[in-house]
Short mmCIF file of C-alpha atoms in Angstrom, two decimals:
data_model
loop_
_atom_site.label_atom_id
_atom_site.label_comp_id
_atom_site.label_asym_id
_atom_site.label_seq_id
_atom_site.Cartn_x
_atom_site.Cartn_y
_atom_site.Cartn_z
CA MET U 28 46.27 85.24 117.37
CA ALA U 29 46.11 84.18 120.79
CA ARG U 30 46.21 80.59 120.57
CA SER U 31 47.23 79.88 124.19
CA ARG U 32 43.79 80.07 125.52
CA LEU U 33 43.19 76.42 124.22
CA THR U 34 44.84 73.98 125.94
CA PRO U 35 47.10 70.98 123.88
CA GLU U 36 45.07 68.54 124.34
CA ARG U 37 41.74 70.73 123.09
CA GLU U 38 43.46 72.11 120.26
CA SER U 39 44.19 67.89 119.14
CA GLU U 40 40.44 66.98 120.03
CA LEU U 41 39.42 69.76 117.52
CA TYR U 42 42.22 69.15 114.64
CA ALA U 43 40.88 65.22 114.97
CA ALA U 44 37.53 66.26 114.91
CA VAL U 45 38.55 68.59 111.42
CA LEU U 46 40.17 65.56 110.05
CA ASP U 47 37.60 63.28 110.48
CA LEU U 48 34.99 65.91 108.98
CA LEU U 49 37.42 65.99 105.87
CA ARG U 50 37.20 62.72 105.15
CA GLU U 51 33.30 61.99 105.91
CA VAL U 52 32.39 65.10 103.33
CA GLY U 53 35.53 66.25 101.79
CA TYR U 54 37.10 70.18 101.62
CA ASP U 55 34.39 72.05 99.91
CA ALA U 56 31.48 70.60 102.19
CA LEU U 57 33.41 71.10 105.48
CA THR U 58 31.99 74.48 106.98
CA MET U 59 32.82 76.33 110.05
CA ASP U 60 29.48 75.58 111.54
CA ALA U 61 29.80 72.10 111.11
CA VAL U 62 33.34 72.11 112.81
CA ALA U 63 31.53 74.16 115.91
CA ALA U 64 28.94 71.51 115.85
CA ARG U 65 31.03 68.81 115.86
CA THR U 66 33.62 70.10 118.54
CA HIS U 67 31.30 71.89 120.71
CA SER U 68 33.10 75.38 119.90
CA SER U 69 31.74 78.84 118.78
CA LYS U 70 32.59 79.86 115.09
CA ALA U 71 33.83 83.29 116.80
CA THR U 72 36.50 80.80 118.73
CA LEU U 73 37.41 79.10 115.42
CA TYR U 74 38.06 82.17 113.54
CA ARG U 75 40.01 84.02 116.41
CA GLN U 76 42.11 81.04 116.52
CA TRP U 77 42.76 80.30 112.79
CA GLY U 78 41.69 82.91 111.10
CA SER U 79 39.99 81.18 108.09
CA LYS U 80 39.17 77.51 107.28
CA PRO U 81 41.95 77.11 105.12
CA GLU U 82 44.27 77.66 107.73
CA LEU U 83 42.62 75.69 109.83
CA VAL U 84 42.81 72.83 108.06
CA ALA U 85 46.32 72.66 106.92
CA ARG U 86 47.03 72.86 111.00
CA ALA U 87 44.91 70.31 111.58
CA LEU U 88 46.91 68.32 109.06
CA ARG U 89 50.00 69.39 110.06
CA ALA U 90 49.29 68.05 113.47
CA ASN U 91 48.43 64.87 112.19
CA LYS U 92 51.96 64.16 110.90
CA PRO U 93 54.02 64.88 114.57
CA SER U 94 57.19 63.06 113.56
CA ASP U 95 59.71 64.98 111.99
CA LEU U 96 61.23 63.08 109.68
CA SER U 97 64.68 64.67 109.12
CA GLU U 98 65.36 63.53 112.99
CA ILE U 99 65.01 59.92 111.43
CA ASP U 100 68.86 58.77 110.74
CA THR U 101 69.51 55.20 111.01
CA GLY U 102 72.49 55.27 108.83
CA SER U 103 71.20 54.23 105.53
CA LEU U 104 68.97 55.53 103.19
CA ARG U 105 67.63 52.07 103.20
CA GLY U 106 67.26 52.09 106.55
CA ASP U 107 65.54 55.80 106.71
CA PHE U 108 62.85 54.83 104.63
CA ARG U 109 62.02 51.63 106.57
CA GLU U 110 62.05 53.71 109.48
CA MET U 111 59.73 55.99 108.08
CA LEU U 112 57.44 53.25 106.96
CA GLU U 113 57.39 51.84 110.47
CA ARG U 114 56.22 55.35 111.84
CA THR U 115 52.91 54.92 110.18
CA ASP U 116 50.65 51.92 110.43
CA ASP U 117 48.56 50.41 107.65
CA CYS U 118 45.13 52.32 108.84
CA GLN U 119 46.94 55.62 109.10
CA MET U 120 48.20 54.94 105.60
CA GLU U 121 44.68 54.21 104.69
CA LYS U 122 43.40 57.73 106.10
CA ASP U 123 46.23 59.48 104.53
CA SER U 124 45.36 58.29 101.59
CA ALA U 125 41.86 59.40 101.59
CA LEU U 126 42.91 62.37 102.14
CA MET U 127 45.20 62.94 99.81
CA ARG U 128 42.62 61.97 96.94
CA GLY U 129 40.33 64.34 98.42
CA LEU U 130 42.61 67.67 98.98
CA ALA U 131 44.65 67.25 95.52
CA HIS U 132 41.51 68.10 93.96
CA ALA U 133 40.23 70.60 96.17
CA VAL U 134 43.59 72.34 96.11
CA HIS U 135 43.10 72.95 92.46
CA ASP U 136 39.99 74.77 93.06
CA ASN U 137 40.90 76.46 96.35
CA PRO U 138 44.28 78.61 96.47
CA ASP U 139 43.78 79.68 100.06
CA LEU U 140 44.34 76.33 100.77
CA HIS U 141 47.01 75.56 98.82
CA ARG U 142 49.01 78.55 100.13
CA ALA U 143 48.31 76.98 103.58
CA LEU U 144 48.99 73.59 103.03
CA ARG U 145 52.47 74.41 101.05
CA GLU U 146 53.66 76.30 104.01
CA LEU U 147 52.23 74.39 107.28
CA LEU U 148 53.00 70.80 105.52
CA ILE U 149 54.04 70.59 101.96
CA GLU U 150 57.20 72.42 102.80
CA PRO U 151 57.96 71.24 106.10
CA GLU U 152 57.70 67.60 104.89
CA MET U 153 60.20 68.45 101.65
CA ASN U 154 62.55 69.80 104.01
CA GLY U 155 62.51 66.75 106.47
CA PHE U 156 62.87 64.57 103.50
CA GLU U 157 65.54 66.62 101.97
CA GLU U 158 67.73 66.39 105.29
CA VAL U 159 67.42 62.66 104.98
CA LEU U 160 68.40 62.55 101.53
CA ARG U 161 71.27 65.16 102.01
CA ARG U 162 72.71 63.06 104.55
CA ALA U 163 72.63 59.87 101.90
CA VAL U 164 74.42 62.41 99.72
CA ARG U 165 77.31 63.39 102.29
CA ARG U 166 77.64 59.39 103.14
CA GLY U 167 78.46 58.94 99.34
CA GLU U 168 75.43 56.72 99.25
CA VAL U 169 73.72 59.04 96.22
CA ASP U 170 75.54 61.47 93.80
CA ALA U 171 74.56 64.69 94.66
CA GLY U 172 73.86 65.58 90.61
CA ASN U 173 71.33 62.69 90.97
CA PRO U 174 68.18 64.24 89.04
CA ALA U 175 66.34 61.78 91.01
CA LEU U 176 67.05 63.53 94.49
CA LYS U 177 63.69 66.10 93.67
CA LEU U 178 61.26 63.63 92.64
CA VAL U 179 61.25 61.81 95.65
CA PRO U 180 57.66 63.02 96.68
CA HIS U 181 56.63 62.86 93.17
CA MET U 182 57.38 58.73 93.00
CA LEU U 183 55.88 58.42 96.92
CA ILE U 184 52.36 60.24 95.94
CA GLY U 185 52.16 58.07 92.97
CA ALA U 186 52.40 54.84 95.12
CA PHE U 187 49.67 56.24 97.20
CA VAL U 188 47.15 57.60 94.47
CA ALA U 189 48.05 54.86 91.81
CA ARG U 190 47.96 51.83 94.02
CA PRO U 191 43.82 52.06 94.84
CA LEU U 192 43.10 53.27 91.52
CA ILE U 193 44.90 50.93 89.07
CA GLU U 194 44.81 47.69 91.91
CA ASP U 195 41.70 48.55 93.69
CA GLN U 196 44.29 47.72 97.07
CA PRO U 197 44.88 50.09 100.01
CA VAL U 198 48.34 51.71 100.42
CA ASP U 199 50.26 49.13 103.23
CA HIS U 200 53.51 48.67 104.48
CA ALA U 201 54.11 45.54 102.12
CA PHE U 202 53.36 47.45 98.90
CA LEU U 203 55.44 50.71 100.04
CA SER U 204 58.47 48.61 101.26
CA VAL U 205 58.37 46.74 97.34
CA TYR U 206 57.84 50.24 95.77
CA VAL U 207 60.65 51.64 97.98
CA ASP U 208 62.97 48.70 96.77
CA ALA U 209 61.70 48.72 93.13
CA VAL U 210 61.53 52.27 92.35
CA VAL U 211 62.98 54.74 94.63
CA LEU U 212 66.03 53.52 95.72
CA PRO U 213 66.95 51.99 92.26
CA SER U 214 66.03 55.80 90.77
CA LEU U 215 68.83 57.14 93.71
CA GLY U 216 71.21 54.68 92.09
CA VAL U 217 71.17 52.91 96.18
CA MET L 24 23.03 49.01 72.45
CA ALA L 25 22.02 50.06 69.31
CA ARG L 26 25.08 52.67 69.33
CA SER L 27 25.11 52.74 65.22
CA ARG L 28 22.26 55.46 65.62
CA LEU L 29 24.84 58.22 66.45
CA THR L 30 27.47 58.96 63.53
CA PRO L 31 30.83 58.62 64.71
CA GLU L 32 31.48 62.38 64.32
CA ARG L 33 28.27 63.03 66.79
CA GLU L 34 29.91 60.41 68.86
CA SER L 35 33.08 62.59 69.18
CA GLU L 36 31.36 65.82 69.66
CA LEU L 37 28.95 64.13 72.57
CA TYR L 38 31.99 62.73 74.47
CA ALA L 39 33.85 65.74 74.15
CA ALA L 40 31.11 67.77 75.87
CA VAL L 41 31.51 65.10 78.71
CA LEU L 42 34.85 66.05 79.06
CA ASP L 43 34.50 69.69 79.13
CA LEU L 44 31.39 69.15 81.84
CA LEU L 45 34.09 67.01 83.62
CA ARG L 46 36.34 69.45 83.94
CA GLU L 47 33.96 72.50 84.67
CA VAL L 48 32.08 70.99 87.48
CA GLY L 49 33.65 67.74 88.50
CA TYR L 50 31.97 64.18 88.32
CA ASP L 51 29.60 64.29 91.17
CA ALA L 52 27.99 67.44 89.89
CA LEU L 53 27.80 66.28 86.07
CA THR L 54 24.55 65.00 85.26
CA MET L 55 22.39 63.59 82.53
CA ASP L 56 20.66 66.76 82.18
CA ALA L 57 23.41 68.59 82.12
CA VAL L 58 24.85 66.27 79.36
CA ALA L 59 21.46 66.54 77.78
CA ALA L 60 21.50 70.56 77.79
CA ARG L 61 24.97 71.17 76.58
CA THR L 62 24.66 68.34 73.39
CA HIS L 63 21.15 68.94 72.40
CA SER L 64 20.24 65.32 72.95
CA SER L 65 17.35 63.78 74.84
CA LYS L 66 18.37 62.32 78.29
CA ALA L 67 16.14 58.93 76.30
CA THR L 68 19.10 58.71 74.00
CA LEU L 69 21.51 59.20 76.02
CA TYR L 70 20.82 56.39 78.42
CA ARG L 71 19.54 54.11 75.27
CA GLN L 72 22.94 54.80 73.97
CA TRP L 73 24.99 54.33 77.33
CA GLY L 74 23.24 53.08 79.59
CA SER L 75 24.16 54.98 82.77
CA LYS L 76 26.63 58.31 83.64
CA PRO L 77 29.47 55.99 84.72
CA GLU L 78 29.64 54.36 81.41
CA LEU L 79 29.03 57.52 79.19
CA VAL L 80 32.09 58.97 81.47
CA ALA L 81 34.33 56.12 80.99
CA ARG L 82 34.02 55.82 77.35
CA ALA L 83 34.48 59.40 76.78
CA LEU L 84 38.01 59.08 78.52
CA ARG L 85 38.20 56.42 76.71
CA ALA L 86 37.67 58.10 73.51
CA ASN L 87 39.63 60.97 74.66
CA LYS L 88 42.99 58.85 74.18
CA PRO L 89 42.80 57.63 70.62
CA SER L 90 46.01 56.68 70.50
CA ASP L 91 46.80 52.56 71.58
CA LEU L 92 50.43 52.72 73.22
CA SER L 93 51.22 48.73 71.81
CA GLU L 94 51.84 50.51 68.32
CA ILE L 95 54.26 52.24 69.56
CA ASP L 96 57.81 50.59 68.95
CA THR L 97 60.40 52.29 67.97
CA GLY L 98 63.26 50.04 68.45
CA SER L 99 64.36 51.20 72.36
CA LEU L 100 62.18 51.82 75.85
CA ARG L 101 63.64 55.20 76.00
CA GLY L 102 62.70 55.74 72.40
CA ASP L 103 58.96 54.51 73.36
CA PHE L 104 58.70 56.61 75.93
CA ARG L 105 59.66 59.68 74.26
CA GLU L 106 57.23 58.79 71.84
CA MET L 107 54.47 58.62 74.22
CA LEU L 108 55.21 61.93 74.80
CA GLU L 109 55.34 63.29 71.59
CA ARG L 110 51.96 62.28 71.21
CA THR L 111 50.19 64.47 73.61
CA ASP L 112 50.37 68.09 73.75
CA ASP L 113 51.23 70.27 76.81
CA CYS L 114 47.71 71.60 76.90
CA GLN L 115 46.69 67.85 76.64
CA MET L 116 48.36 66.89 79.47
CA GLU L 117 47.32 69.62 81.93
CA LYS L 118 43.60 68.82 80.37
CA ASP L 119 44.58 64.97 81.63
CA SER L 120 46.26 65.82 84.78
CA ALA L 121 42.83 67.77 85.97
CA LEU L 122 40.95 64.87 84.94
CA MET L 123 43.14 62.29 86.97
CA ARG L 124 42.79 64.54 89.71
CA GLY L 125 39.06 65.07 89.73
CA LEU L 126 38.68 61.48 89.31
CA ALA L 127 41.00 59.90 91.62
CA HIS L 128 38.74 61.08 94.28
CA ALA L 129 35.55 60.40 92.39
CA VAL L 130 36.35 56.53 91.84
CA HIS L 131 36.57 56.13 95.73
CA ASP L 132 32.84 56.77 96.10
CA ASN L 133 31.67 55.23 92.98
CA PRO L 134 32.33 51.89 92.82
CA ASP L 135 30.27 52.28 89.25
CA LEU L 136 32.73 55.00 88.04
CA HIS L 137 35.78 52.75 89.10
CA ARG L 138 34.85 49.56 87.44
CA ALA L 139 33.79 51.03 84.08
CA LEU L 140 36.68 53.27 84.18
CA ARG L 141 38.61 49.91 84.94
CA GLU L 142 36.92 48.24 82.40
CA LEU L 143 37.13 51.02 79.49
CA LEU L 144 40.48 52.86 80.04
CA ILE L 145 42.48 51.45 82.88
CA GLU L 146 42.87 47.72 81.35
CA PRO L 147 43.48 48.69 77.96
CA GLU L 148 45.68 51.52 79.21
CA MET L 149 47.83 48.91 80.94
CA ASN L 150 47.70 46.32 78.06
CA GLY L 151 49.42 49.05 76.25
CA PHE L 152 51.60 50.00 78.47
CA GLU L 153 52.98 45.70 79.51
CA GLU L 154 53.07 45.42 75.55
CA VAL L 155 55.57 48.12 75.25
CA LEU L 156 57.75 46.91 78.32
CA ARG L 157 57.48 43.11 77.48
CA ARG L 158 59.09 44.16 74.16
CA ALA L 159 61.62 45.78 76.18
CA VAL L 160 62.53 42.94 78.16
CA ARG L 161 62.11 40.32 74.75
CA ARG L 162 64.78 42.99 73.61
CA GLY L 163 67.23 42.45 76.62
CA GLU L 164 66.90 46.08 77.72
CA VAL L 165 65.10 45.12 80.88
CA ASP L 166 65.32 42.13 83.36
CA ALA L 167 62.17 39.96 82.97
CA GLY L 168 62.28 40.11 87.11
CA ASN L 169 62.48 43.24 87.51
CA PRO L 170 59.95 44.72 90.09
CA ALA L 171 59.50 48.10 88.52
CA LEU L 172 57.81 46.31 85.65
CA LYS L 173 54.65 46.42 87.23
CA LEU L 174 55.23 50.24 88.62
CA VAL L 175 55.44 52.13 85.89
CA PRO L 176 51.97 53.45 85.62
CA HIS L 177 52.15 54.31 89.61
CA MET L 178 55.76 56.58 88.82
CA LEU L 179 53.78 58.36 86.00
CA ILE L 180 50.56 58.95 87.95
CA GLY L 181 52.95 60.14 90.32
CA ALA L 182 54.40 62.54 87.80
CA PHE L 183 50.93 64.02 87.11
CA VAL L 184 49.73 64.83 90.52
CA ALA L 185 52.41 65.68 92.65
CA ARG L 186 53.51 68.21 89.93
CA PRO L 187 51.07 70.63 90.69
CA LEU L 188 50.65 70.03 94.30
CA ILE L 189 54.45 70.42 95.12
CA GLU L 190 55.87 72.72 93.00
CA ASP L 191 52.42 74.78 91.81
CA GLN L 192 53.85 73.91 88.27
CA PRO L 193 51.72 72.38 84.98
CA VAL L 194 52.74 69.08 84.06
CA ASP L 195 54.72 69.44 80.65
CA HIS L 196 57.26 67.60 78.03
CA ALA L 197 59.97 69.13 79.63
CA PHE L 198 59.07 68.08 82.86
CA LEU L 199 57.98 64.31 81.71
CA SER L 200 61.10 64.07 79.81
CA VAL L 201 63.31 64.38 82.95
CA TYR L 202 61.13 62.36 85.27
CA VAL L 203 61.49 59.76 82.61
CA ASP L 204 64.95 59.72 82.33
CA ALA L 205 65.86 59.97 86.26
CA VAL L 206 63.02 57.97 87.72
CA VAL L 207 61.13 55.24 85.07
CA LEU L 208 64.32 54.26 83.38
CA PRO L 209 66.66 53.85 85.59
CA SER L 210 64.00 51.75 88.37
CA LEU L 211 63.82 49.87 84.95
CA GLY L 212 67.83 49.69 84.86
CA VAL L 213 68.02 51.04 81.53
#
C-alpha cells in the first residue's frame, strides 16, 4: 500500500476524524462514505490506503495511543503505573472509555474488526505491558509465577467498564490511582 | 400495575423471549412490537404491565438472576465465591457475557435503561455481594478498611469483558476460578 502519498499531518487529521465519527455514531453506522465526506477525501483513496473499514478503524485507534508503554521505566512497578496514568488526561480517559464500550460490542459481531484490533492495537499494547511487568519480575518486585501477571489488562478494563456502569461516574485519575493501589498491585503481591 | 394478571409461568416465558431478542438484535433494535410478535401478546398488554421498554428489559434481566447472593454462606469467602460460580453453568456465563457487552454500550445512550437497571438489577446484586463481603469482614477474613471491598464488582466485570476481547476465549468456570484466586482474593488480603 502506497501509504507514503499522505503526509503524516494529513494522516493524523484523518485518524482523528475517524475516531470522532466512531464516538458519535458507533462502529456499525460508521461508513467509508461518512469518513470520506468528513475528511474531504475520496472513498477510492480511503480503500487504496487502508484496504477496509476494520483496518482503517484499527489504525486510527492505534494512532490515538502514541505512547509506547515499554518505554516506561521508573524503577518501581508502582511508579510505572503512576507514569502510565500521568500520560493520559481525564478527558482522554473518558474518550477511551467511550470507545471501549462501543468496541467491546462491535468486535463480537465483526471478526475482521476484532482481528485488525488484535494485531494493530491489543497485541502491541499487551507487549508493552508485559515488558513493564517483566522488569518488575527481574527487579524481584513480583514473583515470576504469580498468576495475576497475565490478568492485569482484565483488571484495568474492568475499572474502565464498571465505573460508569455501577457508579455512574467517569473514569479519572483519582479513581484509577485508587484501583491500581487497591487491586492491581496487591494481586501482584506488591 | 396489575401484574397479577399474568401467571408466573407466562411472565417467565415473556422475560425469556425479551432476553433472546436482546442477544439477537441488541437493545436499540429491540422494539415493543418485536416483543409483542415474539410472545403473541399485544403491545397494550406489555405497556400496561411494564410501563416502558427500559423497565421491561430491566425486569427480564432481574428475573434471569434468580439466586440471591446474600443467601450464600459457606463459612469462608473462597467457598462463597466457589458457590457463586457453581450456581451458573458455562453456557449461562457466555450468555451473561453477551448481555453485558451489549448493555454496557446501551446504558450510556439510554439514561432510562440505566436507571431501571440500577434499581432492579445492579443495586440488588451489589447488596447481595456486600452481604457476602460483610460476613467475611465479621469472620476476620478481610480487613474492614480494605479499599478493594468496594471494587469486587469492577474486577469481575473486567473478567467478563476482557476475556473474549483480549484472548478471544469465552468466560467459563475454569477461567473465573483462576481469576478469583489470582486477583479477587489476593486484593482482599485472603
